[in-house]
């Protein structure tokens, strides 16, 4: 429907249960089918963050005196997750309004107009991405699909393809330029792991992003080394 977040109708909320997901295929496509549950969602004040996504929190806790290259831009669609004191808000869609430097929180606006401030580790960015390099489903290569969630346990995205939701590994997802991701899995430069970056471009010839990792430095890295969380 029109007017909703992430290509979903207005007032849509998402609920994912690790117990309700079917096993993903363990092939080189990192490809599988998740199961979904659902229910109503309400909007109230919430409290402390949960542990979901904490491994990618990186430098979310540092204080900034100005807008930085790795801050999630205003208007970005996000999904709330990992809240313990307000679990009913988990998997509710919202948009980033601004970054509050003093509180080190993002101000987000829910579909019902309510605004809250929340840590970066409790929001999942939603984006339309391109699938690439799938061997068992080559007909999907080049298709643009919507990221619904990053599954920390399986280390795969859940993407929406038509009316179906699939698991796809990051090595088979091309993030759009301008995305703010989190670096992971670098062996030769492990000091960057866990830090946030900004995707500047993608080179299909070598299969690597050019990512900004500091105010002045840009680094080439593989698709599997940047996670959209």
PDB file of C-alpha atoms in Angstrom:
ATOM      1  CA  UNK A   1       0.000   0.000   0.000  1.00  0.00           C
ATOM      2  CA  UNK A   2       1.037   3.607  -0.406  1.00  0.00           C
ATOM      3  CA  UNK A   3       2.273   5.808   2.395  1.00  0.00           C
ATOM      4  CA  UNK A   4       3.770   3.085   4.604  1.00  0.00           C
ATOM      5  CA  UNK A   5       7.351   2.454   5.615  1.00  0.00           C
ATOM      6  CA  UNK A   6       9.585   0.047   3.759  1.00  0.00           C
ATOM      7  CA  UNK A   7       6.977  -0.562   1.089  1.00  0.00           C
ATOM      8  CA  UNK A   8       4.462  -1.874   3.622  1.00  0.00           C
ATOM      9  CA  UNK A   9       0.985  -0.435   4.293  1.00  0.00           C
ATOM     10  CA  UNK A  10       0.333   2.187   6.945  1.00  0.00           C
ATOM     11  CA  UNK A  11       0.240   0.888  10.555  1.00  0.00           C
ATOM     12  CA  UNK A  12       2.145  -2.265   9.601  1.00  0.00           C
ATOM     13  CA  UNK A  13       4.336  -3.666  12.359  1.00  0.00           C
ATOM     14  CA  UNK A  14       6.800  -6.519  12.041  1.00  0.00           C
ATOM     15  CA  UNK A  15       7.365  -9.304  14.524  1.00  0.00           C
ATOM     16  CA  UNK A  16      10.192 -11.820  14.170  1.00  0.00           C
ATOM     17  CA  UNK A  17      10.844 -14.747  16.444  1.00  0.00           C
ATOM     18  CA  UNK A  18      14.061 -16.736  16.349  1.00  0.00           C
ATOM     19  CA  UNK A  19      12.034 -19.737  17.459  1.00  0.00           C
ATOM     20  CA  UNK A  20       9.642 -19.306  14.554  1.00  0.00           C
ATOM     21  CA  UNK A  21      12.224 -19.145  11.781  1.00  0.00           C
ATOM     22  CA  UNK A  22      12.879 -22.174   9.676  1.00  0.00           C
ATOM     23  CA  UNK A  23      16.549 -23.150   9.184  1.00  0.00           C
ATOM     24  CA  UNK A  24      18.334 -21.368   6.376  1.00  0.00           C
ATOM     25  CA  UNK A  25      20.168 -23.262   3.668  1.00  0.00           C
ATOM     26  CA  UNK A  26      23.862 -23.695   4.395  1.00  0.00           C
ATOM     27  CA  UNK A  27      24.958 -23.234   0.790  1.00  0.00           C
ATOM     28  CA  UNK A  28      27.243 -20.678  -0.799  1.00  0.00           C
ATOM     29  CA  UNK A  29      24.272 -18.445  -1.520  1.00  0.00           C
ATOM     30  CA  UNK A  30      23.569 -17.875   2.181  1.00  0.00           C
ATOM     31  CA  UNK A  31      19.966 -18.251   1.150  1.00  0.00           C
ATOM     32  CA  UNK A  32      16.867 -19.452   3.002  1.00  0.00           C
ATOM     33  CA  UNK A  33      13.275 -18.833   4.018  1.00  0.00           C
ATOM     34  CA  UNK A  34      12.336 -17.334   7.396  1.00  0.00           C
ATOM     35  CA  UNK A  35       9.054 -17.798   9.205  1.00  0.00           C
ATOM     36  CA  UNK A  36       7.079 -14.870  10.568  1.00  0.00           C
ATOM     37  CA  UNK A  37       4.609 -14.157  13.365  1.00  0.00           C
ATOM     38  CA  UNK A  38       2.498 -11.082  13.968  1.00  0.00           C
ATOM     39  CA  UNK A  39       0.338  -9.101  16.297  1.00  0.00           C
ATOM     40  CA  UNK A  40      -0.766  -5.608  17.257  1.00  0.00           C
ATOM     41  CA  UNK A  41       1.651  -2.867  18.226  1.00  0.00           C
ATOM     42  CA  UNK A  42       1.196   0.144  20.494  1.00  0.00           C
ATOM     43  CA  UNK A  43       3.365   3.202  21.045  1.00  0.00           C
ATOM     44  CA  UNK A  44       4.526   4.273  24.499  1.00  0.00           C
ATOM     45  CA  UNK A  45       7.663   5.587  26.128  1.00  0.00           C
ATOM     46  CA  UNK A  46      10.436   3.044  26.307  1.00  0.00           C
ATOM     47  CA  UNK A  47      13.532   2.543  28.423  1.00  0.00           C
ATOM     48  CA  UNK A  48      16.888   0.823  28.179  1.00  0.00           C
ATOM     49  CA  UNK A  49      18.337  -0.847  25.136  1.00  0.00           C
ATOM     50  CA  UNK A  50      18.501  -4.589  24.785  1.00  0.00           C
ATOM     51  CA  UNK A  51      21.381  -6.734  23.611  1.00  0.00           C
ATOM     52  CA  UNK A  52      20.228  -7.239  20.011  1.00  0.00           C
ATOM     53  CA  UNK A  53      22.831  -5.815  17.650  1.00  0.00           C
ATOM     54  CA  UNK A  54      25.222  -4.922  20.465  1.00  0.00           C
ATOM     55  CA  UNK A  55      28.085  -6.640  18.655  1.00  0.00           C
ATOM     56  CA  UNK A  56      27.760  -3.968  15.975  1.00  0.00           C
ATOM     57  CA  UNK A  57      27.272  -1.011  18.318  1.00  0.00           C
ATOM     58  CA  UNK A  58      30.855   0.037  17.546  1.00  0.00           C
ATOM     59  CA  UNK A  59      31.439   3.684  18.340  1.00  0.00           C
ATOM     60  CA  UNK A  60      27.772   4.517  18.862  1.00  0.00           C
ATOM     61  CA  UNK A  61      28.621   5.608  22.395  1.00  0.00           C
ATOM     62  CA  UNK A  62      31.101   8.331  21.484  1.00  0.00           C
ATOM     63  CA  UNK A  63      29.989  11.922  21.830  1.00  0.00           C
ATOM     64  CA  UNK A  64      30.177  14.150  18.752  1.00  0.00           C
ATOM     65  CA  UNK A  65      30.313  17.919  18.617  1.00  0.00           C
ATOM     66  CA  UNK A  66      29.193  18.110  14.977  1.00  0.00           C
ATOM     67  CA  UNK A  67      27.520  16.098  12.277  1.00  0.00           C
ATOM     68  CA  UNK A  68      29.786  13.226  11.317  1.00  0.00           C
ATOM     69  CA  UNK A  69      30.221  11.229   8.126  1.00  0.00           C
ATOM     70  CA  UNK A  70      28.825   8.046   9.693  1.00  0.00           C
ATOM     71  CA  UNK A  71      25.630   9.444  11.201  1.00  0.00           C
ATOM     72  CA  UNK A  72      22.400   8.006   9.825  1.00  0.00           C
ATOM     73  CA  UNK A  73      20.815  10.747   7.676  1.00  0.00           C
ATOM     74  CA  UNK A  74      17.529  12.399   8.555  1.00  0.00           C
ATOM     75  CA  UNK A  75      14.611  10.745   6.778  1.00  0.00           C
ATOM     76  CA  UNK A  76      16.144   7.259   6.833  1.00  0.00           C
ATOM     77  CA  UNK A  77      13.579   4.512   7.415  1.00  0.00           C
ATOM     78  CA  UNK A  78      14.402   2.303  10.389  1.00  0.00           C
ATOM     79  CA  UNK A  79      12.986  -0.590  12.379  1.00  0.00           C
ATOM     80  CA  UNK A  80      13.208  -0.540  16.189  1.00  0.00           C
ATOM     81  CA  UNK A  81      14.576  -3.671  17.867  1.00  0.00           C
ATOM     82  CA  UNK A  82      16.162  -5.002  21.014  1.00  0.00           C
ATOM     83  CA  UNK A  83      14.286  -2.900  23.570  1.00  0.00           C
ATOM     84  CA  UNK A  84      13.775  -4.746  26.842  1.00  0.00           C
ATOM     85  CA  UNK A  85      11.667  -2.307  28.826  1.00  0.00           C
ATOM     86  CA  UNK A  86       9.355  -1.584  25.897  1.00  0.00           C
ATOM     87  CA  UNK A  87       9.244  -4.767  23.879  1.00  0.00           C
ATOM     88  CA  UNK A  88       5.970  -3.731  22.258  1.00  0.00           C
ATOM     89  CA  UNK A  89       7.915  -1.132  20.248  1.00  0.00           C
ATOM     90  CA  UNK A  90      10.287  -3.698  18.790  1.00  0.00           C
ATOM     91  CA  UNK A  91       9.852  -4.099  15.011  1.00  0.00           C
ATOM     92  CA  UNK A  92       7.829  -0.905  14.694  1.00  0.00           C
ATOM     93  CA  UNK A  93       8.752   1.281  11.712  1.00  0.00           C
ATOM     94  CA  UNK A  94       9.964   4.859  12.121  1.00  0.00           C
ATOM     95  CA  UNK A  95      12.035   7.565  10.436  1.00  0.00           C
ATOM     96  CA  UNK A  96      15.174   9.269  11.690  1.00  0.00           C
ATOM     97  CA  UNK A  97      14.526  12.940  12.462  1.00  0.00           C
ATOM     98  CA  UNK A  98      17.941  13.992  13.748  1.00  0.00           C
ATOM     99  CA  UNK A  99      20.915  13.013  15.853  1.00  0.00           C
ATOM    100  CA  UNK A 100      21.096  14.415  19.398  1.00  0.00           C
ATOM    101  CA  UNK A 101      24.775  14.891  20.161  1.00  0.00           C
ATOM    102  CA  UNK A 102      24.286  15.662  23.860  1.00  0.00           C
ATOM    103  CA  UNK A 103      22.213  12.539  24.491  1.00  0.00           C
ATOM    104  CA  UNK A 104      24.059  10.419  21.908  1.00  0.00           C
ATOM    105  CA  UNK A 105      20.665   9.283  20.619  1.00  0.00           C
ATOM    106  CA  UNK A 106      18.758   9.422  17.360  1.00  0.00           C
ATOM    107  CA  UNK A 107      15.422  11.209  17.434  1.00  0.00           C
ATOM    108  CA  UNK A 108      12.952   9.053  15.518  1.00  0.00           C
ATOM    109  CA  UNK A 109       9.372   9.635  14.460  1.00  0.00           C
ATOM    110  CA  UNK A 110       6.913   6.729  14.502  1.00  0.00           C
ATOM    111  CA  UNK A 111       4.101   6.397  12.005  1.00  0.00           C
ATOM    112  CA  UNK A 112       1.609   7.688  14.553  1.00  0.00           C
ATOM    113  CA  UNK A 113       3.595  10.915  14.940  1.00  0.00           C
ATOM    114  CA  UNK A 114       5.161  10.164  18.331  1.00  0.00           C
ATOM    115  CA  UNK A 115       8.854  10.991  18.667  1.00  0.00           C
ATOM    116  CA  UNK A 116      11.454   9.285  20.815  1.00  0.00           C
ATOM    117  CA  UNK A 117      15.217   9.235  21.243  1.00  0.00           C
ATOM    118  CA  UNK A 118      16.954   5.912  20.882  1.00  0.00           C
ATOM    119  CA  UNK A 119      20.452   4.441  20.638  1.00  0.00           C
ATOM    120  CA  UNK A 120      21.831   3.448  17.265  1.00  0.00           C
ATOM    121  CA  UNK A 121      22.176  -0.156  18.415  1.00  0.00           C
ATOM    122  CA  UNK A 122      18.369  -0.291  18.697  1.00  0.00           C
ATOM    123  CA  UNK A 123      17.504   0.735  15.140  1.00  0.00           C
ATOM    124  CA  UNK A 124      17.840  -1.284  11.953  1.00  0.00           C
ATOM    125  CA  UNK A 125      18.135   0.752   8.772  1.00  0.00           C
ATOM    126  CA  UNK A 126      15.738  -0.246   6.010  1.00  0.00           C
ATOM    127  CA  UNK A 127      16.916   0.058   2.412  1.00  0.00           C
ATOM    128  CA  UNK A 128      16.313  -1.156  -1.103  1.00  0.00           C
ATOM    129  CA  UNK A 129      19.322  -3.200  -2.225  1.00  0.00           C
ATOM    130  CA  UNK A 130      20.434  -5.166  -5.285  1.00  0.00           C
ATOM    131  CA  UNK A 131      20.944  -8.937  -5.153  1.00  0.00           C
ATOM    132  CA  UNK A 132      24.143 -10.277  -6.680  1.00  0.00           C
ATOM    133  CA  UNK A 133      26.033 -13.533  -7.145  1.00  0.00           C
ATOM    134  CA  UNK A 134      23.254 -15.959  -6.184  1.00  0.00           C
ATOM    135  CA  UNK A 135      24.025 -19.325  -7.787  1.00  0.00           C
ATOM    136  CA  UNK A 136      20.972 -21.382  -6.862  1.00  0.00           C
ATOM    137  CA  UNK A 137      18.551 -18.553  -7.651  1.00  0.00           C
ATOM    138  CA  UNK A 138      20.286 -16.733 -10.522  1.00  0.00           C
ATOM    139  CA  UNK A 139      16.988 -15.267 -11.688  1.00  0.00           C
ATOM    140  CA  UNK A 140      17.087 -13.004  -8.630  1.00  0.00           C
ATOM    141  CA  UNK A 141      20.467 -11.481  -9.465  1.00  0.00           C
ATOM    142  CA  UNK A 142      20.086  -7.826 -10.359  1.00  0.00           C
ATOM    143  CA  UNK A 143      16.711  -7.613  -8.626  1.00  0.00           C
ATOM    144  CA  UNK A 144      16.115  -4.772  -6.206  1.00  0.00           C
ATOM    145  CA  UNK A 145      14.592  -5.936  -2.924  1.00  0.00           C
ATOM    146  CA  UNK A 146      13.796  -4.447   0.454  1.00  0.00           C
ATOM    147  CA  UNK A 147      15.796  -5.258   3.590  1.00  0.00           C
ATOM    148  CA  UNK A 148      13.384  -6.064   6.401  1.00  0.00           C
ATOM    149  CA  UNK A 149      15.809  -7.081   9.134  1.00  0.00           C
ATOM    150  CA  UNK A 150      19.351  -8.214   9.912  1.00  0.00           C
ATOM    151  CA  UNK A 151      19.352 -11.559  11.742  1.00  0.00           C
ATOM    152  CA  UNK A 152      22.294 -11.419  14.165  1.00  0.00           C
ATOM    153  CA  UNK A 153      22.263 -15.137  14.933  1.00  0.00           C
ATOM    154  CA  UNK A 154      22.254 -16.247  11.309  1.00  0.00           C
ATOM    155  CA  UNK A 155      24.326 -13.269  10.084  1.00  0.00           C
ATOM    156  CA  UNK A 156      21.961 -12.795   7.170  1.00  0.00           C
ATOM    157  CA  UNK A 157      19.528 -10.189   5.955  1.00  0.00           C
ATOM    158  CA  UNK A 158      15.844 -10.935   5.698  1.00  0.00           C
ATOM    159  CA  UNK A 159      14.693  -9.374   2.433  1.00  0.00           C
ATOM    160  CA  UNK A 160      11.262  -9.004   0.868  1.00  0.00           C
ATOM    161  CA  UNK A 161      10.991 -10.436  -2.648  1.00  0.00           C
ATOM    162  CA  UNK A 162       7.446  -9.927  -3.898  1.00  0.00           C
ATOM    163  CA  UNK A 163       5.269 -11.516  -1.218  1.00  0.00           C
ATOM    164  CA  UNK A 164       8.073 -13.757   0.042  1.00  0.00           C
ATOM    165  CA  UNK A 165      10.721 -13.153   2.703  1.00  0.00           C
ATOM    166  CA  UNK A 166      14.150 -14.725   2.209  1.00  0.00           C
ATOM    167  CA  UNK A 167      17.470 -14.996   4.023  1.00  0.00           C
ATOM    168  CA  UNK A 168      20.373 -13.602   2.016  1.00  0.00           C
ATOM    169  CA  UNK A 169      23.992 -13.244   3.139  1.00  0.00           C
ATOM    170  CA  UNK A 170      25.734  -9.849   2.911  1.00  0.00           C
ATOM    171  CA  UNK A 171      28.090 -11.159   0.219  1.00  0.00           C
ATOM    172  CA  UNK A 172      25.057 -11.226  -2.109  1.00  0.00           C
ATOM    173  CA  UNK A 173      23.662  -7.793  -1.283  1.00  0.00           C
ATOM    174  CA  UNK A 174      24.820  -4.511  -2.829  1.00  0.00           C
ATOM    175  CA  UNK A 175      24.063  -1.629  -0.497  1.00  0.00           C
ATOM    176  CA  UNK A 176      23.182   1.705  -2.119  1.00  0.00           C
ATOM    177  CA  UNK A 177      25.598   4.626  -2.108  1.00  0.00           C
ATOM    178  CA  UNK A 178      24.980   6.825   0.898  1.00  0.00           C
ATOM    179  CA  UNK A 179      24.241   3.911   3.228  1.00  0.00           C
ATOM    180  CA  UNK A 180      25.739   3.994   6.717  1.00  0.00           C
ATOM    181  CA  UNK A 181      26.980   0.557   7.622  1.00  0.00           C
ATOM    182  CA  UNK A 182      29.065  -1.206  10.254  1.00  0.00           C
ATOM    183  CA  UNK A 183      32.388  -2.824   9.395  1.00  0.00           C
ATOM    184  CA  UNK A 184      32.894  -6.470  10.299  1.00  0.00           C
ATOM    185  CA  UNK A 185      35.154  -9.415   9.520  1.00  0.00           C
ATOM    186  CA  UNK A 186      38.282  -7.563   8.363  1.00  0.00           C
ATOM    187  CA  UNK A 187      41.371  -9.666   8.986  1.00  0.00           C
ATOM    188  CA  UNK A 188      44.165  -7.451   7.693  1.00  0.00           C
ATOM    189  CA  UNK A 189      42.753  -4.313   9.321  1.00  0.00           C
ATOM    190  CA  UNK A 190      40.801  -5.551  12.351  1.00  0.00           C
ATOM    191  CA  UNK A 191      41.005  -2.129  13.990  1.00  0.00           C
ATOM    192  CA  UNK A 192      38.115  -1.033  11.777  1.00  0.00           C
ATOM    193  CA  UNK A 193      35.795  -3.868  12.822  1.00  0.00           C
ATOM    194  CA  UNK A 194      32.774  -2.626  14.766  1.00  0.00           C
ATOM    195  CA  UNK A 195      33.158   0.934  13.490  1.00  0.00           C
ATOM    196  CA  UNK A 196      30.596   2.713  11.361  1.00  0.00           C
ATOM    197  CA  UNK A 197      31.222   3.818   7.789  1.00  0.00           C
ATOM    198  CA  UNK A 198      29.549   5.567   4.884  1.00  0.00           C
ATOM    199  CA  UNK A 199      29.234   3.765   1.544  1.00  0.00           C
ATOM    200  CA  UNK A 200      30.400   6.129  -1.185  1.00  0.00           C
ATOM    201  CA  UNK A 201      30.234   3.802  -4.205  1.00  0.00           C
ATOM    202  CA  UNK A 202      30.362   0.184  -5.376  1.00  0.00           C
ATOM    203  CA  UNK A 203      32.665  -1.202  -8.084  1.00  0.00           C
ATOM    204  CA  UNK A 204      31.041  -4.167  -9.833  1.00  0.00           C
ATOM    205  CA  UNK A 205      34.331  -5.040 -11.537  1.00  0.00           C
ATOM    206  CA  UNK A 206      36.087  -5.966  -8.298  1.00  0.00           C
ATOM    207  CA  UNK A 207      33.027  -6.449  -6.080  1.00  0.00           C
ATOM    208  CA  UNK A 208      34.119  -3.878  -3.507  1.00  0.00           C
ATOM    209  CA  UNK A 209      32.706  -0.781  -1.862  1.00  0.00           C
ATOM    210  CA  UNK A 210      34.573   2.451  -1.419  1.00  0.00           C
ATOM    211  CA  UNK A 211      33.678   3.296   2.179  1.00  0.00           C
ATOM    212  CA  UNK A 212      34.502   6.377   4.211  1.00  0.00           C
ATOM    213  CA  UNK A 213      35.883   5.271   7.567  1.00  0.00           C
ATOM    214  CA  UNK A 214      37.017   8.616   8.974  1.00  0.00           C
ATOM    215  CA  UNK A 215      36.732  12.290   8.146  1.00  0.00           C
ATOM    216  CA  UNK A 216      39.578  11.967   5.659  1.00  0.00           C
ATOM    217  CA  UNK A 217      40.050   8.272   4.865  1.00  0.00           C
ATOM    218  CA  UNK A 218      38.344   6.004   2.329  1.00  0.00           C
ATOM    219  CA  UNK A 219      38.885   2.237   2.166  1.00  0.00           C
ATOM    220  CA  UNK A 220      37.928  -0.468  -0.361  1.00  0.00           C
ATOM    221  CA  UNK A 221      36.199  -3.471   1.184  1.00  0.00           C
ATOM    222  CA  UNK A 222      34.128  -6.470   0.150  1.00  0.00           C
ATOM    223  CA  UNK A 223      30.333  -6.612   0.433  1.00  0.00           C
ATOM    224  CA  UNK A 224      30.486  -9.107   3.299  1.00  0.00           C
ATOM    225  CA  UNK A 225      32.557  -6.653   5.336  1.00  0.00           C
ATOM    226  CA  UNK A 226      29.806  -4.032   5.629  1.00  0.00           C
ATOM    227  CA  UNK A 227      26.550  -4.750   7.463  1.00  0.00           C
ATOM    228  CA  UNK A 228      23.552  -2.430   7.312  1.00  0.00           C
ATOM    229  CA  UNK A 229      22.676  -2.175  11.025  1.00  0.00           C
TER     230      UNK A 229
END
